[in-house]
Amino acid sequence: MFDLNKALATWRQSYAYERSLLPEDLDELEIHVRDQVHALTRLGYSEEDAYREAMQQMGDRSLTESAYRHVYWPKLFRTRRLNNHLSHELAMLFNNARLTLRHLRKNKTYTLLNVVTLAIGIACCGFILLFIHDEYAFDQHHERAEDIYRVNSEIIGLSLQRGVTPPPKPHKRTPPAVATVLAASMPEFEHTILLEQDMRVVQSETINAFEEHFYEAGPSIFNVFTLPFVHGDPETALNLPGSLVLTESMAHKYFGDVDVVGRTLYTRMNVLSVSTGAGVDSETYTVTGVLEDMPPTSTIHFDFLVAPDYDSYESWMDFRFVLYARLAPDANPDSLEAQLLAGYEEHTKDVQKFSRITNFDIERLTDIYLYSPWGGENGKSSDIRYMYIFATAALLLLFIACLSYINQALALSLKRTREVGIRKVVGATRLQLVRQFLSESILLGILAFGVALGLLYALLPAFNQIADKAISLDVLSERWIWYYIGAAALTLGILAGSYPALFLSRFDPITVLIRLAGAGRSGTWFRRVLIVVQFTVAIGFVLATVVMYQQLDYIQQKNLGFDKEQLVVVRLETGARPHALPLKQELLRQPGILNVTRSSGIPLIAPDYDEAKSADGEGLGYTKRVYVDHNFVDTYGMTILHGRNIDVDDPLGRKRVSLVNEAFAQERGGTDILNDQISNRVGSEVVGIVEDFHFSSLHQPIGGFNMVYGVRNPKFLTIRIAPDNIPATIKTIQQTYQQVIPDEPFSFFFVDERIDAQYRNDQRIADILGLFALLTLGLASMSLIAVVAFSSAQRVKEIGIRKVLGASATSIIMLLSRSFVGLILLALLCALPLGFVGLDWWLQDFAYRVTIPWEFFGTIGGGALLLAVLAVSFQALRAAIANPIDAIRAE
Amino acid sequence: MFPKALANASLRPMVLSILADGESYGYEIINRIHQLTGGDVQWTTGTLYPFLHSLENAGLVTSRWHAGENAPRRKYYSLTEKGAEMLAREQASWRKLNGILSTMWEPPLSTDPS
């Protein structure tokens, strides 16, 4: 029998938690329905039909709610109930927070796991963001940094033979006339500065040392770069010849103080005789300014600046200089490049040249570090591709952490079905439940951020070591960063918690309260997709790391064509070079010294690069050239393949001899080149062909190399030392050097360390990705454990029945593990092609690289599978040995 | 049936006009509109009442709960001074519009002298 009052009560109840309909609004609508029912029953409708008609005339429910929401807030304000409402909302918020804390305290393990999972993801993201921020910060400290550019040029050497077109070679150097003649007449160039780097011996009253970062530069350098002065005046510091500006560190080094304006320093450069202290062979400078030290995020590094002794230098052929310029803000570098080229061709058409500029490239200063192939003046460079790799890796790790959180939350959800059922029965709407669960995930997100910040502080020194950086957390003192962190914590909590919140709030109270099967069954495929995605990413990281380490190992183990171990190189400055032979002879008498050689260059430090010609003038292409003595090949451990080694009695002068490498010989007739005369700045007869050796990093292919006998001006002394007691041998070398050349500073390096330094960036990436691989595998495994736990909990009755019917623990484990093993295999199949493509792209950067063997992937896949099986087995075993009676017992 | 846009535009002047005759309640208002328009304008209950509340938020009407003689407690709406001014403006606008349209649609004068 239809009961109007009951029907209206049910109707009202359905609106109970629709906030936009106040109780008096429901009263008003109820009265309207009653009036309508009354009118319709008088027309002959039954009460039930009249009620239905009245409800139909109520209209679409969603439109009704929308219309009421539209007038809700003004109504609250008009009726002065806004404060009450806000108080109510605040009370709800506190209640949610209280319930959240209670739940998290009750499930400490779950809370800890989730906080740690998210914190790891956030901390890794934080480290990478700090790293990328630091990389992008290079050279940003200059005022108007966006308007500072370097003018590079592309040069080809000109051959006397017509038709010979050597490849154009990009240079970061530019003839000075480009600045003093061309740019000076172009208003877009506001200021220009020509930098010439020198390596000098610098001497004060107490210190005598070799310095690499010594530059000649005019006063306009302070108009181009921002170089803050500690003492002195930038307006006058480099106006006069004989002026010198140095950094604070150098002031401390040479004078023990910073306030050193007016003090004197001496330098030695193009001096061929020994001098002691300040003498006529030294250059004398007066300190006119002290600069702050260059920040670590600077590609330019000046320790000393001296005024050049010329006003204007208009050479078109001198490539010693690097040209920087500050352009007008609206200047167009592309059109300036074309103008410079046109101006250069016009000015040089009648100038006899041995090389020609074919193109100018105006490169922004702030792009040099990440984009330029030559890096900055201090040799620092990175690669923009690494930024993309790291940013992607960090986001992937955070993504994996979120997926892991979701799976863990879902695993716990089955314990909360009763809670959800009871709350729904007493009137909680789905929206309220979603808000509750989102509150939990937001709070976890905030906790995770707190832990992540702690991890950042604690692990930053270690990260700096891996990444070869000097990052600080000073950025956290900026107020704005905390707004971002707060917003990020909130967003992360919402994103990670959305799916579990929607999933949990969906449970039907009847189903879950009487423990009918089916609670939580939906969404299984989604959870499995999460597992596949996580393991795909984790396997991908492992693949990348293993192959990178393989490549680095290959580099370190590869036969370089010479023996790099126990090779010490002593750099000889101008004043030391005349003493190279007596020093060599004295060293050969010392214990621990196996061999010594003098040369104008060594395999690592780019020797001269000139065109080689045959005896009849035919061009043989460009090749590297060094001048060596007779035991260069023996000292370096190279192998003579054809012909003979240089002999000490071989003639010098016009009839000198040389050795070439295989690459040179192969392009020019192979062994036919033996005994041929070639000209490579100097003429020589080729007496031997040496096995190819790597004289630059393995990123570059081996080119031609010519070792010419007879070194007059040796810049390097290479010493092969015995492997035992190396520190003592180094000390012996230093003492011998100082005995033979007392007035020149001693500096040395190990060849193998210098070679390894070439791959510092690659090593850095491999180390960071290795760390990521470990973390993602860990997170993916935790996630898998959670999903298996969820699956076991869902199937607890089934497992109980199977055990009662005689199933063994092993068969239960197999039952639970089977599907997850399939997921890991699927992840492996997904990771393989992605990994192959990505790694092949990275390896293209190396001229010499490992091949990626397919069996490798199998090993890695097998390892991931084993890890997954262990993770699954642990949880499956718990389910398998549980008491089946507990599982089957009815409520 | 009137087009929806026209029905929406005319709701405010209609409701204000009804209330200009005296205090009324929601059911009475909706019935009055139904009678006056011959059923051509039909409003659902769920949208009329929020509309009344919006008029109240705008200060054009005011409301009070009271029980009439032999009648249950209902919410009665009445026109405010501001509402009366608004009604006057609406009347002027609609009359003007009616005049323009009527002029446009008047048949042309016959040219037949007879």
XYZ file of C-alpha atoms in Angstrom, chain A residues 24-25 27-29 31-32 35-36 39 54 57-59 63-64 67-68 71 74-75 78, chain B residues 25-27 30 43-47 49-50 52-54 56-57 65 72-75 77:
44
model
C 13.938 24.594 4.342
C 14.436 24.114 0.585
C 10.445 21.658 3.124
C 9.382 23.990 0.344
C 9.631 21.304 -2.301
C 4.920 21.185 0.407
C 4.776 21.749 -3.325
C -0.149 20.414 -2.900
C 0.241 18.841 -6.286
C -4.830 18.627 -6.548
C 4.526 15.338 -9.113
C 7.233 17.521 -12.799
C 10.077 18.028 -10.365
C 12.318 17.667 -13.405
C 19.397 20.012 -13.284
C 17.636 20.625 -9.992
C 20.109 25.127 -10.141
C 20.235 25.020 -6.354
C 22.058 30.119 -5.738
C 24.613 33.966 -2.176
C 21.750 32.468 -0.166
C 22.143 36.658 2.496
C 3.714 30.796 -2.916
C 5.540 28.548 -5.356
C 2.774 26.127 -6.265
C 3.600 27.850 -11.196
C 8.544 25.176 -15.698
C 9.740 22.291 -13.645
C 9.434 22.513 -9.922
C 13.128 21.910 -9.494
C 14.063 25.019 -11.475
C 12.154 27.450 -6.763
C 15.866 28.130 -7.317
C 12.658 32.407 -6.826
C 15.671 32.157 -4.541
C 17.790 33.979 -7.114
C 15.413 36.906 -3.443
C 19.233 36.979 -3.555
C 7.093 31.285 6.237
C -0.327 24.384 6.061
C 2.844 26.351 6.662
C 4.181 27.618 3.359
C 6.864 29.981 2.120
C 7.013 35.497 -1.663
